[in-house]
Coordinates of C-alpha atoms and ligand atoms in Angstrom, one line a residue:
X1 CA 10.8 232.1 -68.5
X2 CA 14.3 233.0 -68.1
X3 CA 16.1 231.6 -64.4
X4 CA 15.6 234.7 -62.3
X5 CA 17.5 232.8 -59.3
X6 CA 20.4 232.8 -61.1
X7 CA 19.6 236.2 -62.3
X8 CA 19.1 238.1 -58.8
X9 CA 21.8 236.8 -57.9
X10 CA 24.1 239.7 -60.3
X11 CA 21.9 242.0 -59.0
X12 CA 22.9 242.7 -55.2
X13 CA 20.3 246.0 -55.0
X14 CA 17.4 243.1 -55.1
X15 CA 18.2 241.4 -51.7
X16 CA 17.6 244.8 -49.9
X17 CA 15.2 245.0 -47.3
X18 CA 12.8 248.3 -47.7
X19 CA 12.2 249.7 -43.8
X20 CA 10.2 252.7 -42.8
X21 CA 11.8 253.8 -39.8
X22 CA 10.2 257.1 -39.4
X23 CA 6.8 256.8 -40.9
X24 CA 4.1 255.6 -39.4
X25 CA 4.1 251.7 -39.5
X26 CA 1.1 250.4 -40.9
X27 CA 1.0 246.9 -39.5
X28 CA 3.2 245.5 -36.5
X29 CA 5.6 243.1 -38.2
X30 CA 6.6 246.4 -41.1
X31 CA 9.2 247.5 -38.3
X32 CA 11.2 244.3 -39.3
X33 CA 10.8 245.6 -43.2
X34 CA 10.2 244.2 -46.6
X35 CA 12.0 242.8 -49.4
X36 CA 12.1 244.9 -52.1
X37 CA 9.8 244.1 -55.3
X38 CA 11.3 246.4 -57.8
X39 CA 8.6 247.2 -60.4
X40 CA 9.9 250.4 -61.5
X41 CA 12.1 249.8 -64.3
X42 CA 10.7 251.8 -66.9
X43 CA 12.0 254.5 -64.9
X44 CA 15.5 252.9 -64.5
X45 CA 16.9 249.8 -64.0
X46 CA 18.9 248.1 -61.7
X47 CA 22.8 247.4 -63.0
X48 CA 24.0 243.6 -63.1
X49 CA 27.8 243.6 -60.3
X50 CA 29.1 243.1 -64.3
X51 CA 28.1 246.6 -65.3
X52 CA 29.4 248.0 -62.2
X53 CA 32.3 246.4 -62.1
X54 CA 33.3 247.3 -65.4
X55 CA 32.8 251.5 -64.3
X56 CA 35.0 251.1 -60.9
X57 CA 37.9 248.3 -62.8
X58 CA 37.9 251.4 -65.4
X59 CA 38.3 254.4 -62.5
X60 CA 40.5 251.9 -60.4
X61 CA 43.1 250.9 -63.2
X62 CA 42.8 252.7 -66.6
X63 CA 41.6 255.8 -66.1
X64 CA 43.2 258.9 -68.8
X65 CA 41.6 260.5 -71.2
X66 CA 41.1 259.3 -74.7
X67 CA 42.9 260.2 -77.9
X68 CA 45.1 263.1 -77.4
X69 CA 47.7 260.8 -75.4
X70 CA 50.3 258.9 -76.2
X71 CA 50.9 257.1 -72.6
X72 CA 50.3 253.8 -71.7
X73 CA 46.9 254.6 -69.6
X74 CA 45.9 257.0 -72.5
X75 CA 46.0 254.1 -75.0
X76 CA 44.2 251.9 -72.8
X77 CA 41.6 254.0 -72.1
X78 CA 41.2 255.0 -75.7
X79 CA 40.9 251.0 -76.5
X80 CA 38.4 251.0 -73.8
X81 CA 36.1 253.3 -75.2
X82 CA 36.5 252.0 -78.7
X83 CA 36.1 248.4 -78.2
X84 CA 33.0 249.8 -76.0
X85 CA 31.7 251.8 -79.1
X86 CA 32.4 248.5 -81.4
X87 CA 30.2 246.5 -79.3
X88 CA 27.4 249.0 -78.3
X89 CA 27.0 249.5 -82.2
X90 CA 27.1 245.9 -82.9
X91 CA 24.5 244.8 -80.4
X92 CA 22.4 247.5 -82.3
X93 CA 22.4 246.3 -85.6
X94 CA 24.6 249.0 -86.3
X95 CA 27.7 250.7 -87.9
X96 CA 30.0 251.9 -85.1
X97 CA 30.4 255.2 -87.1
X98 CA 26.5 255.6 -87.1
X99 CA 26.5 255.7 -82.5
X100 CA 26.5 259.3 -81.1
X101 CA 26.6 258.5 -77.6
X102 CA 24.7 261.4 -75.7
X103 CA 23.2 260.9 -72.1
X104 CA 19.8 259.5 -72.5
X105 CA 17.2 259.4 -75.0
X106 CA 16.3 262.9 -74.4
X107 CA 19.6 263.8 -75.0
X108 CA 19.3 261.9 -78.4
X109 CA 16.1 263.6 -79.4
X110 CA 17.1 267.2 -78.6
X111 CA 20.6 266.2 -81.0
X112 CA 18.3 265.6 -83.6
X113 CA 16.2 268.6 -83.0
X114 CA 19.8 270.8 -83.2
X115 CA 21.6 268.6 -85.4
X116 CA 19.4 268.4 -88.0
X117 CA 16.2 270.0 -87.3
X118 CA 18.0 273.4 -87.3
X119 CA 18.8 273.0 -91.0
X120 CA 15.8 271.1 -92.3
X121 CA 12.6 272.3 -90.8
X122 CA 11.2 275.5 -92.7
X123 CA 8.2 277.2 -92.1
X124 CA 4.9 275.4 -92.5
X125 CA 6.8 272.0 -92.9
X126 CA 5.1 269.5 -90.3
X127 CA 6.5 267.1 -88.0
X128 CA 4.5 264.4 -87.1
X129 CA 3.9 263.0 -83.1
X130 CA 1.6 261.0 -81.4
X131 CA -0.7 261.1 -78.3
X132 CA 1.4 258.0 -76.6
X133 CA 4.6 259.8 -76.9
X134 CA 7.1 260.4 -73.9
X135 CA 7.3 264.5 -72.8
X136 CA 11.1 264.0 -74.6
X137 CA 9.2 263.4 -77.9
X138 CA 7.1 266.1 -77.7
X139 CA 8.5 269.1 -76.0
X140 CA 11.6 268.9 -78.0
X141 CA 9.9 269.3 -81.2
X142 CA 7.0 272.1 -79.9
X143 CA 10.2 274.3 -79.2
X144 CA 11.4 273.2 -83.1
X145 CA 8.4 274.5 -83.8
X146 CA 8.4 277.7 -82.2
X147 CA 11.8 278.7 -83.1
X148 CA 11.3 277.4 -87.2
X149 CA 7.3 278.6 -87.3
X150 CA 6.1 274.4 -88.2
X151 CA 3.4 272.6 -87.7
X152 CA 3.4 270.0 -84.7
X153 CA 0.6 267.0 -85.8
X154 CA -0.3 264.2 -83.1
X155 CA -1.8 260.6 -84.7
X156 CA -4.0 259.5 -81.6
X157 CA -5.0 256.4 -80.2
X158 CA -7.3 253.4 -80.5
X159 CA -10.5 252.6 -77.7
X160 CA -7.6 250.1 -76.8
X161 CA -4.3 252.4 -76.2
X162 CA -2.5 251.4 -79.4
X163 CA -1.1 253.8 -82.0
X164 CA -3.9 254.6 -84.2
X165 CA -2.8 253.9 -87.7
X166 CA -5.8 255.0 -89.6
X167 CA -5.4 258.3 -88.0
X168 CA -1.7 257.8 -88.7
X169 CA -3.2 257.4 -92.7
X170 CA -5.6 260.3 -92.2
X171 CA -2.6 262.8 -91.3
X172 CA 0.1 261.2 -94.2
X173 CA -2.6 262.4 -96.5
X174 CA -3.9 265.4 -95.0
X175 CA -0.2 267.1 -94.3
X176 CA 1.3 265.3 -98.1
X177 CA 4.4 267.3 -99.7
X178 CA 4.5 269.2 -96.0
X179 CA 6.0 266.6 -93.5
X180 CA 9.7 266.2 -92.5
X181 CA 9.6 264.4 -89.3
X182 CA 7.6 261.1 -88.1
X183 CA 8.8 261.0 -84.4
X184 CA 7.1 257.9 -82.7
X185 CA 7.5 256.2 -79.5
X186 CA 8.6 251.8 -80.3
X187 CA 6.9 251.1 -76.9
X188 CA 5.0 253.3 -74.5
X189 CA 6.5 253.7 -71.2
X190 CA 2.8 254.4 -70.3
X191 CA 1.0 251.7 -71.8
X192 CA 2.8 249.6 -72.9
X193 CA 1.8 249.8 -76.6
X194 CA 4.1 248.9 -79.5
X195 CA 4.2 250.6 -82.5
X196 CA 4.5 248.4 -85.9
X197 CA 7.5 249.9 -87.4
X198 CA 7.6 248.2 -90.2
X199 CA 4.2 248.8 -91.2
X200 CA 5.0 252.7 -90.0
X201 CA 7.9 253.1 -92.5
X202 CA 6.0 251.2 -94.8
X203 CA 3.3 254.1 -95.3
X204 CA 6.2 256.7 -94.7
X205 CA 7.9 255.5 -97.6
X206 CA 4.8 254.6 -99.7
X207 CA 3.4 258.1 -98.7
X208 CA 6.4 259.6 -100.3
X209 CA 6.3 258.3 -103.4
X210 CA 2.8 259.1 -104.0
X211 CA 3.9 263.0 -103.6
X212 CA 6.2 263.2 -105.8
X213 CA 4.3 263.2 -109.1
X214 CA 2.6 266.4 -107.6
X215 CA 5.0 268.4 -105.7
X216 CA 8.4 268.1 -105.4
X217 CA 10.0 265.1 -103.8
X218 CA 10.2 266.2 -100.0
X219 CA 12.0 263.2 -98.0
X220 CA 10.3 262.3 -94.5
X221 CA 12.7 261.5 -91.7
X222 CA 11.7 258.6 -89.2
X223 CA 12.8 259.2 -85.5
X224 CA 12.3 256.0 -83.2
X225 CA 12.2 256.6 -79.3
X226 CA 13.3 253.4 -78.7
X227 CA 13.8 254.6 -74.7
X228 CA 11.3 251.7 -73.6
X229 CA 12.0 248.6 -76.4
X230 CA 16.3 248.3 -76.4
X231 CA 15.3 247.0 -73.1
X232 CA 13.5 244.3 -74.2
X233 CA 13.9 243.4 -77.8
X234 CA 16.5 243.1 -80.0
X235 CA 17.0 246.3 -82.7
X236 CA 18.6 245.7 -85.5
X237 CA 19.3 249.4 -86.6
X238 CA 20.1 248.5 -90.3
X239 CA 16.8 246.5 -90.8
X240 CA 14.2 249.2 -89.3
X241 CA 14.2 251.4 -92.3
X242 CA 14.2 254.6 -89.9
X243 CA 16.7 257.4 -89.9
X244 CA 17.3 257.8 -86.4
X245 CA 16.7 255.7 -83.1
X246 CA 17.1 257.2 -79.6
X247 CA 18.0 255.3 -76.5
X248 CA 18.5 255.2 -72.4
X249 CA 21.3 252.8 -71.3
X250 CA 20.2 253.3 -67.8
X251 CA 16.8 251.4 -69.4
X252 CA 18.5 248.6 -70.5
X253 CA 20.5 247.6 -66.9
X254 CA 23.4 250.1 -68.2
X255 CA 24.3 253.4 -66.1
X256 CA 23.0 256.1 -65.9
X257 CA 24.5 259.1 -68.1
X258 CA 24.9 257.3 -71.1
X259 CA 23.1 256.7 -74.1
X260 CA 22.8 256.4 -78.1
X261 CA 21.2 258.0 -80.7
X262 CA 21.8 256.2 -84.2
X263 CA 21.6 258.0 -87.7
X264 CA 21.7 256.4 -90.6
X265 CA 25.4 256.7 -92.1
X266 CA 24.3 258.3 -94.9
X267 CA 22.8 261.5 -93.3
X268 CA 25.9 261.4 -91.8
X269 CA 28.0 261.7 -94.6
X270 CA 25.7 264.0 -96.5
X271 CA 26.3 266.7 -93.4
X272 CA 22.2 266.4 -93.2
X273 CA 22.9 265.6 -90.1
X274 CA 25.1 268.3 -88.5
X275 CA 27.3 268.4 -85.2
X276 CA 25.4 270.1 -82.6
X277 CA 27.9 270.2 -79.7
X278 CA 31.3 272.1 -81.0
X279 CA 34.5 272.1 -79.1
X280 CA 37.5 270.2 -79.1
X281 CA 37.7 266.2 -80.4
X282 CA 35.2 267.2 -83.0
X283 CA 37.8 268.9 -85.3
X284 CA 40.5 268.9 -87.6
X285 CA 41.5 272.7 -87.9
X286 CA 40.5 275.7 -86.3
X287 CA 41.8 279.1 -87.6
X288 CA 41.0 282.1 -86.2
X289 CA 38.1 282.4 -88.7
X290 CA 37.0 279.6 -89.0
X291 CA 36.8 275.3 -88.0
X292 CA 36.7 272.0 -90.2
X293 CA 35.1 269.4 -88.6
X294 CA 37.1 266.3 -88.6
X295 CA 36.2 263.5 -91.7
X296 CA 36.1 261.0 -90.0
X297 CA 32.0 261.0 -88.6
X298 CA 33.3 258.6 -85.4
X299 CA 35.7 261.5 -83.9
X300 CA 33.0 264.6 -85.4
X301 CA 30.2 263.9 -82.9
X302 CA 32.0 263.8 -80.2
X303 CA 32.8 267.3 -78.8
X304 CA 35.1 266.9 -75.5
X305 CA 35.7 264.5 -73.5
X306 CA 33.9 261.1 -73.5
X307 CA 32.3 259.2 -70.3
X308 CA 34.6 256.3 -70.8
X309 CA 33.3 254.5 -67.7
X310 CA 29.7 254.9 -68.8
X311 CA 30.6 253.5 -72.2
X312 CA 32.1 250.7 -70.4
X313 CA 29.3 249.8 -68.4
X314 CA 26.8 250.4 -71.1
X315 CA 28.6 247.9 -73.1
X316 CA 28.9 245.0 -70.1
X317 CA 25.3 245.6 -69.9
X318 CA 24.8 244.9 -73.8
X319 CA 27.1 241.5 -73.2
X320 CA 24.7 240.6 -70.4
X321 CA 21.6 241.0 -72.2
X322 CA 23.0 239.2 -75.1
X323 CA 23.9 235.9 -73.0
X324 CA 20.4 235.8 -71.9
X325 CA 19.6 236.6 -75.5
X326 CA 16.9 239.1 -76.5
X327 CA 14.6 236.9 -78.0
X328 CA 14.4 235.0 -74.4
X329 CA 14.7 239.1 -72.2
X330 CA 11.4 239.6 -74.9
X331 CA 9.4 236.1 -73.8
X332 CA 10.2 236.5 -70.4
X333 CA 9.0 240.6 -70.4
X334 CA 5.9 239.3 -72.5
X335 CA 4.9 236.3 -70.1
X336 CA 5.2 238.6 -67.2
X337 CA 3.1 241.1 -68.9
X338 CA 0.1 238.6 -69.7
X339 CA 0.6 237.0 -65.9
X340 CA 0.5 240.9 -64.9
X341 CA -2.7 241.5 -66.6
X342 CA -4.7 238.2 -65.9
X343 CA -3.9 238.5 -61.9
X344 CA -4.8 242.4 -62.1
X345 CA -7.9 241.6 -63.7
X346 CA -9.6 239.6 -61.4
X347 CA -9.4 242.4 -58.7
X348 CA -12.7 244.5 -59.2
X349 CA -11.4 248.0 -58.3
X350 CA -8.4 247.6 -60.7
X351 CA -8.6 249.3 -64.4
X352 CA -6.3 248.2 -66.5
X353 CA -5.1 251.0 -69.2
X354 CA -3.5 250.1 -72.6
X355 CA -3.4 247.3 -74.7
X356 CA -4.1 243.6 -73.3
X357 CA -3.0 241.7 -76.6
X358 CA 0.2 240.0 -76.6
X359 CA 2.3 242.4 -78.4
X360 CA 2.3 244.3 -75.1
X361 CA 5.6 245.4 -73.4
X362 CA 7.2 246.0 -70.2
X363 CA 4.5 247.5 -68.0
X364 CA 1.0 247.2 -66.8
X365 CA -0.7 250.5 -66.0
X366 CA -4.2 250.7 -64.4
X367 CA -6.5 252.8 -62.1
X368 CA -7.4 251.9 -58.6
X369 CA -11.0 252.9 -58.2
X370 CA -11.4 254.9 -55.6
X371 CA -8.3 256.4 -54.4
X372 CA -5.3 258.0 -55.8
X373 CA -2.3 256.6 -57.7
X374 CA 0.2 258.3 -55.3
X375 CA -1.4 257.4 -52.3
X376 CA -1.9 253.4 -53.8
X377 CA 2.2 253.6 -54.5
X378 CA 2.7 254.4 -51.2
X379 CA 1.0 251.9 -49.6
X380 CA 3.0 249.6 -51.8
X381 CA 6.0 251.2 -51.0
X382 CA 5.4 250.2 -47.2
X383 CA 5.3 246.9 -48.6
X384 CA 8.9 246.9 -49.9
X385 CA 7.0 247.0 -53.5
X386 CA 8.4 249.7 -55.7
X387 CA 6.0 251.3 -58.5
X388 CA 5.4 254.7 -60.5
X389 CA 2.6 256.8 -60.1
X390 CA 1.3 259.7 -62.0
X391 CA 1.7 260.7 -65.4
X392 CA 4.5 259.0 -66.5
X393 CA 5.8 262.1 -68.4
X394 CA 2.8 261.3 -70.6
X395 CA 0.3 264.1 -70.0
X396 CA -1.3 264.9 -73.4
X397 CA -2.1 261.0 -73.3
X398 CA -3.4 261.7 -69.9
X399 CA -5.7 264.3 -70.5
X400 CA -7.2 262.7 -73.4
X401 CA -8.4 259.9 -71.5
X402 CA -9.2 262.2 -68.8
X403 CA -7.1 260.2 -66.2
X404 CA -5.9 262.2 -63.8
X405 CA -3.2 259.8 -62.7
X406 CA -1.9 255.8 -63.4
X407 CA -0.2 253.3 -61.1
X408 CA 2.5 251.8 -63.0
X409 CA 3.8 248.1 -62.9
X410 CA 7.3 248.0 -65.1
X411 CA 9.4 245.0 -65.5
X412 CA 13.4 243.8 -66.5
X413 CA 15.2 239.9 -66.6
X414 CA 15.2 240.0 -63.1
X415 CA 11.3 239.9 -62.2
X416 CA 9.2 236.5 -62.1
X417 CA 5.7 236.2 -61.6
X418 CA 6.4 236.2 -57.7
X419 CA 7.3 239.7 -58.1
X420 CA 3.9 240.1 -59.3
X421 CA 2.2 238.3 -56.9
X422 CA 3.2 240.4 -54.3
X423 CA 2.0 243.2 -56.4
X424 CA -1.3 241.5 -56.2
X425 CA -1.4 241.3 -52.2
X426 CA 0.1 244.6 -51.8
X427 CA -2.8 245.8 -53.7
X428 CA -5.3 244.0 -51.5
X429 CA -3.9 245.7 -48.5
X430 CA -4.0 249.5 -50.6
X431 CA -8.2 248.4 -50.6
X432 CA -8.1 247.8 -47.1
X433 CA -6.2 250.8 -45.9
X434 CA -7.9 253.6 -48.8
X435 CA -11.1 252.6 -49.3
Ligands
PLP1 C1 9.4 256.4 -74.1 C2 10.4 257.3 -73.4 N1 11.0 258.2 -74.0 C3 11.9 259.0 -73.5 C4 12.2 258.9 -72.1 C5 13.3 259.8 -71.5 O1 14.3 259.0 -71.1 P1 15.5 259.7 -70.4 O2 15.0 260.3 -69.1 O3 16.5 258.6 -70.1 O4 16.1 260.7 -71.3 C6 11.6 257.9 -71.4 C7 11.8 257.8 -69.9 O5 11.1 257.2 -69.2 C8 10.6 257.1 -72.0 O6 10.0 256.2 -71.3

């Protein structure tokens, strides 16, 4: 387990004490408040005083805007950003010119809708989903849909909440020579699951091959919603074998209004993948009749200005994960998530939901029998314990499992099994008060 002593420490948010002034205080001793057990990071995380500092050193000394200046603060900014860029690529796996950063993983997935959806969906071609995706992966490409007349296909899930890849087999087959898009979630921010992308690309690519002695060669693009694994594991964009991978930073103990989506250089350079925000920065003539976009695919995507700051944070989050290391960030999340599990277990009106194998990642969702997820959160709330209830912006999962509602355990390097001890009380105290 990594030192989460030393770790709350960066984090000043996690010394807070929760009080409920107004509401109605539930035992004596809650007037004095709680300290807050923040289990609520699949949401957002909290930001390391590194991240922070790194936005207000930015506003307080270099601030200018990037590029078109040739002062002193220009430059700096401009090597700001860059060197920001450099290393947010890097710790990535990827080129810098393959980062677009956008402001969160929905962000990413609607650029690829635009940027090269617009040009490559037809009518009838198919893009394929699945049940465990994230409302981000799913609305963005029922409105592709809509506006192209395309199929939208969901793979489901197994009797234990994992992507089901027989189904996932079923629909290569069944929609052969039609499908453009595999969009899949790497993690479920609802349970937890992770998706095998190597074995996914695997049948992507093998299920290509196989069409093309019968129709012609139609390439499928892989989209990776990585919003709920660059938290926790290490991506190595170059190895995946996917065409595009969409992240948060605010995920991954960066700020909020930042994130990435990465496309493979090559689409890049091939214009498959097209601009979608136009404007200045992006350009290297405009005529009355017409623009070219700038060459270079670094300066192209990026259509006014930048959120330096952001891009500074997001990048002293990156260097703070990678001192912990992200093979340690993934033991610790993975430890947690079996402790999670084994505690919850032995507590008879708890159902867990999702996967209980190891390759489970940074939540624990389940059911209290009996009484409803938001009324269960809030109960822990007035126990300085901080969860997520409802649907977790997952409803077609939901209502295929018929549950109306989840309580949802989600943790970062700054938890310990403590934290989930608490969890465990507090949920002792939601049977005493709700059922
Ligand atoms: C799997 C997944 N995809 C997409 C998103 C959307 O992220 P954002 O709100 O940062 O765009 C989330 C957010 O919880 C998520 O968990």
């Amino acid at each position: 387990m990594l030192n989460t002593d030393n770790i709350i420490r960066n984090f000043p948010i996690l010394t807070r004490v929760i009080k409920k002034e107004n509401s109605q205080a539930i035992e004596a001793n809650q007037a004095n408040g709680k300290k807050l057990v923040y289990l609520d990071n699949a949401a957002t995380s909290q930001k390391p005083y590194s991240v922070v500092e790194a936005i207000s050193s930015y506003y307080l000394n270099n601030n200018a805007n990037v590029h078109r200046g040739v002062h002193t603060l220009a430059d700096e900014s401009t090597t700001i950003f860059e060197t920001s860029k450099i290393k947010i690529a890097q710790f990535f796996g990827a080129k810098n010119n393959e980062l677009i950063f956008v402001r969160n993983t929905t962000e990413a997935i609607n650029g690829v809708a635009y940027g090269w959806g617009e040009q490559n969906i037809n009518l009838e071609d198919v893009i394929i989903v699945s049940v465990l995706d994230h409302h981000s992966n799913i609305v963005v490409w029922q409105e592709l849909c809509k506006r192209k007349k395309a199929k939208l296909v969901f793979v489901g899930i197994t009797s234990e909440g994992k992507f089901d890849e027989e189904d996932f087999d079923e629909k290569l087959k069944k929609f052969s020579g039609k499908i453009k898009m595999v969009a899949l979630p790497h993690v479920s921010n609802a349970l937890g699951s992770t998706v095998d992308l190597k074995t996914i690309v695997k049948k992507v690519r093998d299920s290509e091959k196989q069409q093309v002695d019968k129709v012609k060669s139609q390439k499928i693009r892989i989209l990776i919603d990585g919003a709920q694994s660059a938290p926790h594991m290490k991506i190595n964009f170059n190895n995946l074998g996917v065409d595009f991978f969409a992240f948060s930073g605010h995920k991954m103990l960066g700020p909020m209004g930042i994130g990435g989506l990465l496309v493979r250089e090559e689409l890049l350079k091939s214009d498959e993948m097209r601009p979608w925000l136009f404007g200045g920065g992006m350009i290297a003539e405009v005529h009355e009749s017409h623009t070219i976009f700038n060459d270079d695919i670094n300066e192209r995507f990026v259509a006014g200005t930048p959120d330096v700051a952001s891009t500074a944070g997001l990048a002293a989050a990156c260097e703070y994960m990678d001192n912990l290391g992200m093979d340690n960030v993934l033991k610790h999340d993975h430890e947690l998530v079996q402790y999670a599990l084994t505690e919850l277990e032995k507590d008879k009106n708890i159902e867990i939901v999702g996967p209980k194998d190891e390759t489970r990642t940074g939540s624990v969702s389940f059911i209290f029998k009996g009484a409803h997820a938001h009324d269960v959160a809030q109960v822990l709330d007035s126990e300085g314990i901080a969860v997520r209830s409802g649907h977790h912006c997952t409803m077609p999962l939901h209502t295929s499992q018929k549950w109306i509602a989840t309580t949802r355990a989600s943790f970062q390097v700054y938890n310990s099994k403590e934290d989930i001890d608490a969890l465990v009380d507090g949920l002792k105290k939601v049977a005493k008060i709700l059922l």
